[in-house]
Amino acid sequence: MTAGAKDFAMTLASIRSFIPADEDRVRDICFATALFGRPMPPAVADRNWLTDALLGYHFAAEPESMLVAEADGNVIGYLAGCADPRRHQRWFRQKQAWSLVLRAVFSRQIVAPGFWKLGLAALGPSWGLRRSLRKIAAAYPAFLHVNLDADWQGQGIGRRLLDHFAAQLRERHVPGVHVTTATVAGRAFFARNGFALVAARPIRAVLGLPPGLYCLMARMP
């Protein structure tokens, strides 16, 4: 994309607060990028189960920390943030954990081989980073994840979402924010936007994807 086209795309897209009417489109974008930036195979998880696991807290408990990018009246990306991970952990334990387990059992997706392959591939490195995550969360307590429709990636819109969320954190006097990413593109994106690599663990090949690194990165807002 030329510099002029990129500038035009950035002008065309606007950043605004999430509203409930955005939820269905946000779920679509999330599901389309859930397998380390690629669409999730239907055999692994149904759309609502997976997006509830990733976004349920943000929809239900902290929608004020969600942002969307919009162009021509359509949501083309989102940022789901959390200013206090302790709040997220309490909500997950009390409101969601057992519901997700029961839904996985009754929908029988829990018996799908891909479900376990993906779960084990993701849980291994995330457990390995627990000690680093506890330490970094003391200095950089907020966290986020950000996703864009594939047609709108690489046009500066993700950076604008990050900048808007950083401004919110500064207003709330939150000292820092951390992210996890398991793709080369994700690591490069966050590095370009001021995130430093704090810790990393190898992630094994899964569902046709090559092995890689599961990275913890952080920055001040």
XYZ file of N, CA and C in Angstrom:
663
model
N 0.846 -1.187 0.000
C 0.000 0.000 0.000
C 0.884 1.240 0.000
N 0.555 2.217 -0.860
C 1.320 3.448 -0.911
C 1.048 4.295 0.320
N 1.946 5.264 0.584
C 1.769 6.141 1.738
C 0.461 6.915 1.632
N 0.124 7.366 0.401
C -1.122 8.103 0.226
C -2.339 7.263 0.519
N -2.335 6.013 0.038
C -3.467 5.123 0.298
C -3.588 4.814 1.778
N -2.432 4.653 2.443
C -2.458 4.384 3.887
C -3.032 5.570 4.642
N -2.610 6.787 4.278
C -3.151 7.977 4.933
C -4.651 8.087 4.715
N -5.102 7.745 3.505
C -6.534 7.801 3.228
C -7.296 6.798 4.076
N -6.756 5.583 4.210
C -7.418 4.553 5.025
C -7.518 4.995 6.473
N -6.445 5.612 6.983
C -6.469 6.081 8.360
C -7.509 7.178 8.553
N -7.662 8.046 7.547
C -8.665 9.108 7.631
C -10.065 8.534 7.550
N -10.234 7.545 6.688
C -11.547 6.938 6.495
C -12.042 6.248 7.757
N -11.143 5.608 8.478
C -11.524 4.868 9.683
C -11.617 5.814 10.878
N -12.617 5.602 11.710
C -12.753 6.370 12.950
C -12.697 5.418 14.134
N -12.248 5.919 15.268
C -12.156 5.141 16.500
C -13.221 5.656 17.453
N -13.978 4.756 18.038
C -15.022 5.156 18.979
C -15.191 4.090 20.048
N -15.983 4.423 21.050
C -16.281 3.466 22.120
C -17.171 2.349 21.604
N -16.997 1.183 22.163
C -17.846 0.030 21.860
C -19.277 0.272 22.344
N -20.244 -0.166 21.560
C -21.651 -0.187 21.978
C -22.175 -1.605 21.769
N -23.248 -2.005 22.489
C -23.732 -3.389 22.369
C -24.051 -3.826 20.937
N -24.468 -2.897 20.082
C -24.781 -3.263 18.702
C -23.555 -3.743 17.925
N -22.363 -3.468 18.439
C -21.129 -3.898 17.771
C -20.766 -5.351 18.066
N -21.424 -5.967 19.028
C -20.940 -7.248 19.541
C -20.832 -8.322 18.467
N -21.824 -8.459 17.625
C -21.806 -9.545 16.651
C -20.630 -9.395 15.684
N -20.390 -8.190 15.235
C -19.275 -7.956 14.307
C -17.928 -8.164 14.999
N -17.807 -7.743 16.257
C -16.576 -7.964 17.007
C -16.311 -9.459 17.150
N -17.363 -10.232 17.421
C -17.192 -11.689 17.505
C -16.690 -12.261 16.175
N -17.221 -11.778 15.069
C -16.780 -12.266 13.755
C -15.279 -12.032 13.561
N -14.825 -10.831 13.865
C -13.404 -10.502 13.677
C -12.542 -11.342 14.606
N -12.986 -11.498 15.841
C -12.249 -12.311 16.806
C -12.103 -13.749 16.322
N -13.190 -14.355 15.869
C -13.162 -15.751 15.437
C -12.296 -15.927 14.198
N -12.315 -14.915 13.319
C -11.558 -14.996 12.073
C -10.055 -14.901 12.297
N -9.630 -14.468 13.482
C -8.200 -14.299 13.754
C -7.742 -15.095 14.972
N -8.590 -16.004 15.463
C -8.338 -16.640 16.761
C -7.209 -17.662 16.750
N -6.919 -18.261 15.612
C -5.854 -19.271 15.549
C -4.546 -18.580 15.164
N -3.976 -17.845 16.136
C -2.710 -17.146 15.909
C -2.771 -16.277 14.650
N -3.863 -15.542 14.520
C -4.039 -14.631 13.393
C -4.792 -15.224 12.225
N -5.155 -16.503 12.299
C -5.885 -17.161 11.215
C -7.262 -17.614 11.713
N -8.172 -17.932 10.773
C -9.497 -18.413 11.193
C -9.396 -19.723 11.966
N -10.241 -19.867 12.950
C -10.292 -21.089 13.741
C -11.092 -22.159 13.001
N -10.562 -23.381 12.861
C -11.331 -24.452 12.228
C -12.617 -24.725 13.006
N -13.762 -24.860 12.329
C -15.028 -25.078 13.024
C -15.018 -26.299 13.937
N -14.218 -27.310 13.597
C -14.189 -28.518 14.422
C -13.591 -28.268 15.800
N -12.829 -27.197 15.954
C -12.164 -26.949 17.225
C -13.104 -26.293 18.225
N -13.812 -25.272 17.798
C -14.685 -24.558 18.731
C -15.729 -23.798 17.945
N -16.952 -23.766 18.462
C -17.958 -22.953 17.803
C -17.692 -21.476 18.100
N -18.196 -20.627 17.242
C -17.895 -19.198 17.307
C -18.251 -18.589 18.653
N -19.448 -18.863 19.156
C -19.877 -18.210 20.391
C -19.110 -18.712 21.606
N -18.798 -20.010 21.655
C -18.023 -20.524 22.794
C -16.647 -19.873 22.839
N -15.970 -19.869 21.695
C -14.620 -19.334 21.666
C -14.608 -17.836 21.955
N -15.513 -17.092 21.334
C -15.515 -15.641 21.552
C -16.017 -15.285 22.939
N -16.857 -16.119 23.544
C -17.206 -15.901 24.952
C -15.970 -16.070 25.834
N -15.156 -17.091 25.537
C -13.954 -17.316 26.334
C -12.991 -16.145 26.226
N -12.874 -15.564 25.030
C -11.912 -14.487 24.811
C -12.462 -13.107 25.146
N -13.765 -12.911 24.966
C -14.335 -11.564 25.049
C -15.481 -11.427 26.045
N -15.913 -12.533 26.642
C -17.074 -12.474 27.518
C -16.927 -11.461 28.639
N -15.750 -11.433 29.264
C -15.521 -10.461 30.332
C -15.682 -9.038 29.832
N -15.101 -8.745 28.695
C -15.112 -7.389 28.163
C -16.533 -6.940 27.816
N -17.312 -7.845 27.222
C -18.694 -7.502 26.907
C -19.514 -7.245 28.172
N -19.342 -8.107 29.167
C -20.240 -8.100 30.320
C -19.775 -7.213 31.464
N -18.467 -7.129 31.697
C -17.971 -6.504 32.922
C -17.188 -5.219 32.708
N -16.586 -5.031 31.530
C -15.783 -3.821 31.333
C -15.903 -3.296 29.895
N -17.130 -3.090 29.420
C -17.284 -2.586 28.050
C -16.709 -1.184 27.872
N -16.557 -0.443 28.977
C -15.992 0.901 28.871
C -14.533 0.887 28.434
N -13.877 -0.271 28.500
C -12.487 -0.390 28.060
C -12.383 -1.056 26.693
N -13.489 -1.084 25.959
C -13.473 -1.607 24.595
C -13.613 -0.457 23.603
N -12.867 -0.565 22.520
C -12.908 0.405 21.436
C -13.134 -0.327 20.122
N -13.737 0.353 19.164
C -13.870 -0.223 17.825
C -13.374 0.783 16.799
N -12.874 0.249 15.695
C -12.558 1.046 14.519
C -13.691 0.839 13.522
N -14.139 1.917 12.931
C -15.301 1.871 12.040
C -14.973 2.590 10.741
N -15.437 2.039 9.617
C -15.298 2.672 8.310
C -16.564 2.407 7.501
N -17.113 3.436 6.914
C -18.345 3.321 6.125
C -19.464 2.656 6.911
N -19.513 2.929 8.221
C -20.576 2.374 9.050
C -20.361 0.944 9.482
N -19.222 0.345 9.128
C -18.939 -1.043 9.480
C -17.781 -1.118 10.473
N -17.905 -1.995 11.469
C -16.810 -2.231 12.404
C -15.744 -3.051 11.696
N -14.520 -2.533 11.675
C -13.421 -3.203 10.967
C -12.325 -3.673 11.912
N -12.458 -3.376 13.204
C -11.470 -3.808 14.183
C -11.911 -3.423 15.572
N -11.214 -3.970 16.554
C -11.576 -3.671 17.938
C -10.355 -3.795 18.833
N -10.443 -3.175 19.985
C -9.486 -3.369 21.076
C -10.295 -3.688 22.320
N -9.983 -4.807 22.959
C -10.618 -5.200 24.218
C -9.591 -5.055 25.321
N -9.825 -4.127 26.240
C -8.864 -3.850 27.287
C -9.393 -4.143 28.672
N -8.492 -4.206 29.613
C -8.832 -4.396 31.020
C -7.834 -3.594 31.844
N -8.336 -2.720 32.703
C -7.461 -1.871 33.509
C -6.949 -2.570 34.766
N -7.628 -3.639 35.198
C -7.262 -4.316 36.449
C -7.408 -5.820 36.267
N -6.314 -6.574 36.073
C -6.435 -8.016 35.824
C -7.034 -8.781 36.998
N -6.917 -8.257 38.220
C -7.523 -8.941 39.367
C -9.033 -8.982 39.226
N -9.603 -7.910 38.711
C -11.048 -7.874 38.458
C -11.437 -8.915 37.417
N -10.622 -9.024 36.376
C -10.880 -10.020 35.336
C -10.815 -11.432 35.903
N -9.801 -11.709 36.706
C -9.648 -13.051 37.271
C -10.821 -13.416 38.164
N -11.277 -12.470 39.000
C -12.436 -12.742 39.867
C -13.674 -13.020 39.043
N -13.893 -12.205 38.039
C -15.087 -12.387 37.201
C -15.042 -13.735 36.493
N -13.872 -14.097 35.962
C -13.759 -15.363 35.245
C -14.055 -16.531 36.175
N -13.478 -16.526 37.372
C -13.711 -17.629 38.315
C -15.179 -17.712 38.723
N -15.787 -16.587 39.010
C -17.128 -16.562 39.575
C -18.231 -16.675 38.533
N -17.988 -16.152 37.335
C -19.064 -16.030 36.355
C -18.938 -16.939 35.143
N -17.730 -17.366 34.799
C -17.575 -17.954 33.477
C -16.912 -19.318 33.417
N -15.973 -19.615 34.279
C -15.137 -20.803 34.104
C -15.954 -22.082 33.957
N -16.836 -22.350 34.918
C -17.601 -23.588 34.861
C -18.604 -23.589 33.718
N -19.123 -22.433 33.373
C -20.035 -22.349 32.236
C -19.344 -22.768 30.948
N -18.118 -22.337 30.750
C -17.384 -22.728 29.552
C -17.108 -24.227 29.526
N -16.755 -24.784 30.679
C -16.495 -26.228 30.747
C -17.755 -27.017 30.400
N -18.875 -26.654 31.008
C -20.122 -27.381 30.767
C -20.576 -27.251 29.325
N -20.438 -26.075 28.759
C -20.830 -25.894 27.357
C -19.953 -26.721 26.438
N -18.658 -26.816 26.739
C -17.760 -27.633 25.926
C -18.138 -29.105 26.003
N -18.566 -29.552 27.179
C -18.974 -30.953 27.360
C -20.263 -31.239 26.617
N -21.277 -30.418 26.831
C -22.590 -30.696 26.249
C -22.622 -30.489 24.739
N -21.762 -29.647 24.213
C -21.693 -29.469 22.759
C -20.805 -30.517 22.107
N -20.113 -31.319 22.934
C -19.228 -32.388 22.495
C -17.976 -31.881 21.782
N -17.737 -30.577 21.791
C -16.496 -30.115 21.192
C -15.288 -30.530 22.021
N -15.535 -30.882 23.284
C -14.433 -31.285 24.145
C -13.815 -32.609 23.688
N -14.540 -33.402 22.878
C -13.991 -34.666 22.385
C -13.298 -34.505 21.040
N -13.343 -33.315 20.460
C -12.671 -33.092 19.175
C -11.162 -33.051 19.383
N -10.384 -33.837 18.637
C -8.927 -33.844 18.822
C -8.313 -32.453 18.698
N -8.812 -31.662 17.761
C -8.249 -30.327 17.566
C -8.422 -29.434 18.770
N -9.506 -29.633 19.506
C -9.774 -28.835 20.697
C -8.660 -29.033 21.721
N -8.279 -30.287 21.935
C -7.228 -30.578 22.914
C -5.853 -30.176 22.409
N -5.603 -30.372 21.121
C -4.306 -29.972 20.566
C -4.086 -28.473 20.737
N -5.113 -27.711 20.420
C -4.987 -26.265 20.542
C -4.853 -25.850 22.002
N -5.668 -26.453 22.867
C -5.626 -26.108 24.283
C -4.278 -26.395 24.905
N -3.716 -27.558 24.606
C -2.412 -27.910 25.175
C -1.300 -27.037 24.613
N -1.389 -26.707 23.321
C -0.371 -25.854 22.715
C -0.370 -24.468 23.330
N -1.558 -23.960 23.677
C -1.659 -22.621 24.250
C -1.372 -22.610 25.745
N -1.852 -23.636 26.459
C -1.705 -23.634 27.912
C -0.264 -23.845 28.365
N 0.488 -24.652 27.630
C 1.865 -24.916 28.032
C 2.686 -23.648 28.202
N 2.840 -22.843 27.136
C 3.643 -21.627 27.288
C 3.014 -20.593 28.210
N 1.676 -20.530 28.258
C 1.052 -19.539 29.142
C 1.312 -19.888 30.606
N 1.295 -21.175 30.958
C 1.652 -21.570 32.321
C 3.128 -21.287 32.594
N 3.950 -21.473 31.574
C 5.371 -21.202 31.738
C 5.676 -19.740 31.996
N 4.780 -18.867 31.560
C 4.984 -17.431 31.745
C 4.294 -16.891 32.991
N 3.689 -17.747 33.789
C 2.904 -17.259 34.932
C 3.731 -16.405 35.886
N 4.944 -16.858 36.215
C 5.759 -16.093 37.163
C 6.128 -14.734 36.578
N 6.523 -14.715 35.311
C 6.845 -13.448 34.666
C 5.619 -12.553 34.594
N 4.465 -13.150 34.324
C 3.247 -12.360 34.209
C 2.865 -11.727 35.537
N 3.022 -12.470 36.634
C 2.706 -11.901 37.953
C 3.600 -10.710 38.250
N 4.882 -10.835 37.907
C 5.812 -9.732 38.165
C 5.493 -8.522 37.298
N 5.254 -8.759 36.025
C 5.036 -7.641 35.118
C 3.703 -6.967 35.382
N 2.709 -7.737 35.851
C 1.396 -7.148 36.110
C 1.435 -6.158 37.270
N 2.420 -6.262 38.136
C 2.534 -5.297 39.234
C 2.904 -3.913 38.698
N 3.755 -3.877 37.680
C 4.183 -2.597 37.118
C 3.354 -2.182 35.907
N 2.813 -3.160 35.184
C 2.042 -2.913 33.961
C 0.712 -3.664 34.071
N -0.179 -3.225 34.938
C -1.341 -4.045 35.286
C -2.376 -4.217 34.177
N -2.592 -3.232 33.355
C -3.623 -3.347 32.326
C -3.201 -4.364 31.272
N -4.180 -4.927 30.574
C -3.863 -5.776 29.432
C -4.870 -5.518 28.326
N -4.561 -6.001 27.144
C -5.445 -5.779 26.001
C -5.208 -6.853 24.959
N -6.177 -7.002 24.073
C -5.883 -7.622 22.791
C -6.617 -6.836 21.719
N -6.019 -6.818 20.536
C -6.507 -5.983 19.443
C -6.522 -6.812 18.173
N -7.586 -6.676 17.404
C -7.717 -7.418 16.154
C -8.353 -6.533 15.097
N -7.934 -6.731 13.853
C -8.493 -5.999 12.724
C -8.925 -6.966 11.637
N -9.956 -6.595 10.911
C -10.327 -7.314 9.709
C -9.108 -7.388 8.789
N -8.925 -8.527 8.146
C -7.723 -8.744 7.333
C -7.535 -7.671 6.265
N -8.629 -7.170 5.690
C -8.524 -6.168 4.626
C -8.037 -4.813 5.128
N -8.026 -4.616 6.444
C -7.669 -3.311 6.991
C -6.385 -3.348 7.811
N -5.692 -4.456 7.784
C -4.448 -4.546 8.540
C -3.317 -3.829 7.822
N -2.326 -3.374 8.589
C -1.176 -2.715 8.002
C -1.424 -1.297 7.550
N -2.481 -0.661 8.062
C -2.845 0.684 7.610
C -2.835 1.706 8.748
N -2.230 1.356 9.874
C -2.109 2.300 10.969
C -3.292 2.366 11.908
N -4.304 1.550 11.653
C -5.520 1.625 12.465
C -5.304 0.969 13.826
N -4.526 -0.116 13.843
C -4.214 -0.748 15.118
C -3.486 0.196 16.049
N -2.559 0.980 15.507
C -1.846 1.956 16.333
C -2.806 2.996 16.911
N -3.769 3.414 16.142
C -4.739 4.393 16.637
C -5.577 3.808 17.767
N -5.945 2.547 17.654
C -6.668 1.900 18.752
C -5.808 1.871 20.013
N -4.534 1.505 19.861
C -3.625 1.492 21.010
C -3.497 2.880 21.625
N -3.379 3.902 20.793
C -3.225 5.265 21.302
C -4.459 5.715 22.086
N -5.631 5.369 21.607
C -6.858 5.735 22.325
C -6.934 5.032 23.676
N -6.570 3.750 23.693
C -6.612 3.022 24.964
C -5.558 3.562 25.924
N -4.381 3.900 25.420
C -3.335 4.473 26.270
C -3.807 5.772 26.908
N -4.534 6.583 26.151
C -5.067 7.828 26.712
C -6.051 7.539 27.839
N -6.879 6.512 27.676
C -7.807 6.115 28.745
C -7.034 5.699 29.999
N -5.972 4.926 29.808
C -5.192 4.466 30.958
C -4.539 5.635 31.685
N -4.052 6.597 30.939
C -3.450 7.768 31.583
C -4.487 8.534 32.405
N -5.690 8.655 31.884
C -6.751 9.339 32.626
C -7.092 8.604 33.914
N -6.957 7.288 33.907
C -7.265 6.478 35.088
C -6.037 6.281 35.986
N -4.907 6.847 35.584
C -3.654 6.736 36.339
C -3.184 5.283 36.450
N -3.398 4.521 35.378
C -2.883 3.153 35.306
C -1.458 3.222 34.764
N -0.472 2.648 35.456
C 0.930 2.901 35.106
C 1.463 2.173 33.882
N 0.823 1.101 33.458
C 1.369 0.371 32.327
C 0.404 -0.681 31.820
N 0.737 -1.275 30.664
C -0.124 -2.259 30.011
C 0.740 -3.371 29.437
N 0.242 -4.603 29.492
C 0.970 -5.732 28.917
C 0.095 -6.479 27.923
N 0.734 -7.235 27.059
C 0.042 -8.052 26.064
C 0.767 -9.389 25.957
N 0.064 -10.369 25.421
C 0.707 -11.608 24.985
C 0.417 -11.783 23.504
N 1.378 -12.327 22.789
C 1.199 -12.564 21.363
C 1.978 -13.804 20.966
N 1.459 -14.531 19.992
C 2.104 -15.776 19.577
C 2.437 -15.783 18.096
N 2.445 -14.615 17.462
C 2.769 -14.550 16.046
C 3.917 -13.577 15.806
N 4.652 -13.805 14.735
C 5.739 -12.898 14.361
C 5.173 -11.523 14.037
N 4.053 -11.494 13.310
C 3.443 -10.216 12.948
C 2.978 -9.456 14.186
N 2.387 -10.182 15.140
C 1.942 -9.535 16.369
C 3.095 -8.964 17.159
N 4.186 -9.731 17.267
C 5.359 -9.258 17.996
C 5.930 -8.003 17.336
N 5.975 -7.982 16.013
C 6.503 -6.816 15.299
C 5.580 -5.607 15.477
N 4.273 -5.845 15.421
C 3.312 -4.753 15.589
C 3.459 -4.090 16.949
N 3.506 -4.897 17.997
C 3.607 -4.312 19.335
C 4.965 -3.649 19.555
N 6.028 -4.220 18.987
C 7.349 -3.601 19.118
C 7.362 -2.225 18.452
N 6.730 -2.110 17.284
C 6.659 -0.810 16.608
C 5.901 0.213 17.433
N 5.044 -0.256 18.315
C 4.204 0.640 19.093
C 4.645 0.740 20.555
N 5.935 0.523 20.778
C 6.527 0.829 22.069
C 6.533 -0.277 23.097
N 6.087 -1.485 22.746
C 6.096 -2.603 23.688
C 7.453 -3.298 23.642
N 7.974 -3.581 24.824
C 9.246 -4.298 24.930
C 8.989 -5.757 25.302
N 9.798 -6.652 24.759
C 9.689 -8.075 25.080
C 10.168 -8.315 26.504
N 9.320 -8.930 27.313
C 9.638 -9.200 28.711
C 10.047 -10.656 28.911
N 9.308 -11.563 28.284
C 9.592 -12.997 28.426
C 8.967 -13.728 27.250
N 9.474 -14.936 26.966
C 8.948 -15.723 25.858
C 9.113 -17.201 26.158
N 8.205 -17.995 25.631
C 8.276 -19.443 25.733
C 7.943 -20.042 24.374
N 8.574 -21.159 24.011
C 8.258 -21.785 22.722
C 6.845 -22.337 22.706
N 6.219 -22.248 21.556
C 4.898 -22.846 21.370
C 5.028 -23.852 20.225
N 4.496 -25.024 20.435
C 4.710 -26.090 19.467
C 3.757 -25.970 18.286
N 4.093 -26.670 17.205
C 3.259 -26.679 16.012
C 1.874 -27.228 16.351
N 0.842 -26.622 15.770
C -0.520 -27.057 16.042
C -1.400 -26.764 14.840
N -2.230 -27.741 14.485
C -3.233 -27.586 13.428
C -2.640 -27.023 12.135
N -1.470 -27.538 11.764
C -0.848 -27.132 10.518
C -0.012 -25.872 10.604
N 0.022 -25.214 11.756
C 0.845 -24.023 11.922
C 2.221 -24.410 12.445
N 3.260 -23.680 12.058
C 4.623 -24.016 12.508
C 4.831 -23.643 13.971
N 5.865 -24.178 14.609
C 6.185 -23.765 15.983
C 6.596 -22.294 16.009
N 6.476 -21.689 17.195
C 6.806 -20.276 17.312
C 7.109 -19.908 18.747
N 6.880 -18.647 19.087
C 7.116 -18.133 20.425
C 5.845 -17.489 20.973
N 5.574 -17.759 22.235
C 4.493 -17.102 22.959
C 5.156 -16.012 23.797
N 4.859 -14.743 23.483
C 5.628 -13.627 24.028
C 4.797 -12.756 24.957
N 5.430 -12.298 26.026
C 4.862 -11.318 26.942
C 5.586 -10.003 26.699
N 4.817 -8.931 26.414
C 5.384 -7.626 26.096
C 4.681 -6.557 26.915
N 5.363 -5.443 27.180
C 4.775 -4.423 28.042
C 5.289 -3.039 27.663
N 4.495 -2.008 28.044
C 4.891 -0.612 27.849
C 4.125 0.266 28.821
N 4.624 1.457 29.032
C 3.873 2.463 29.775
C 2.827 3.064 28.833
N 1.710 3.563 29.374
C 0.668 4.094 28.481
C 1.103 5.404 27.824
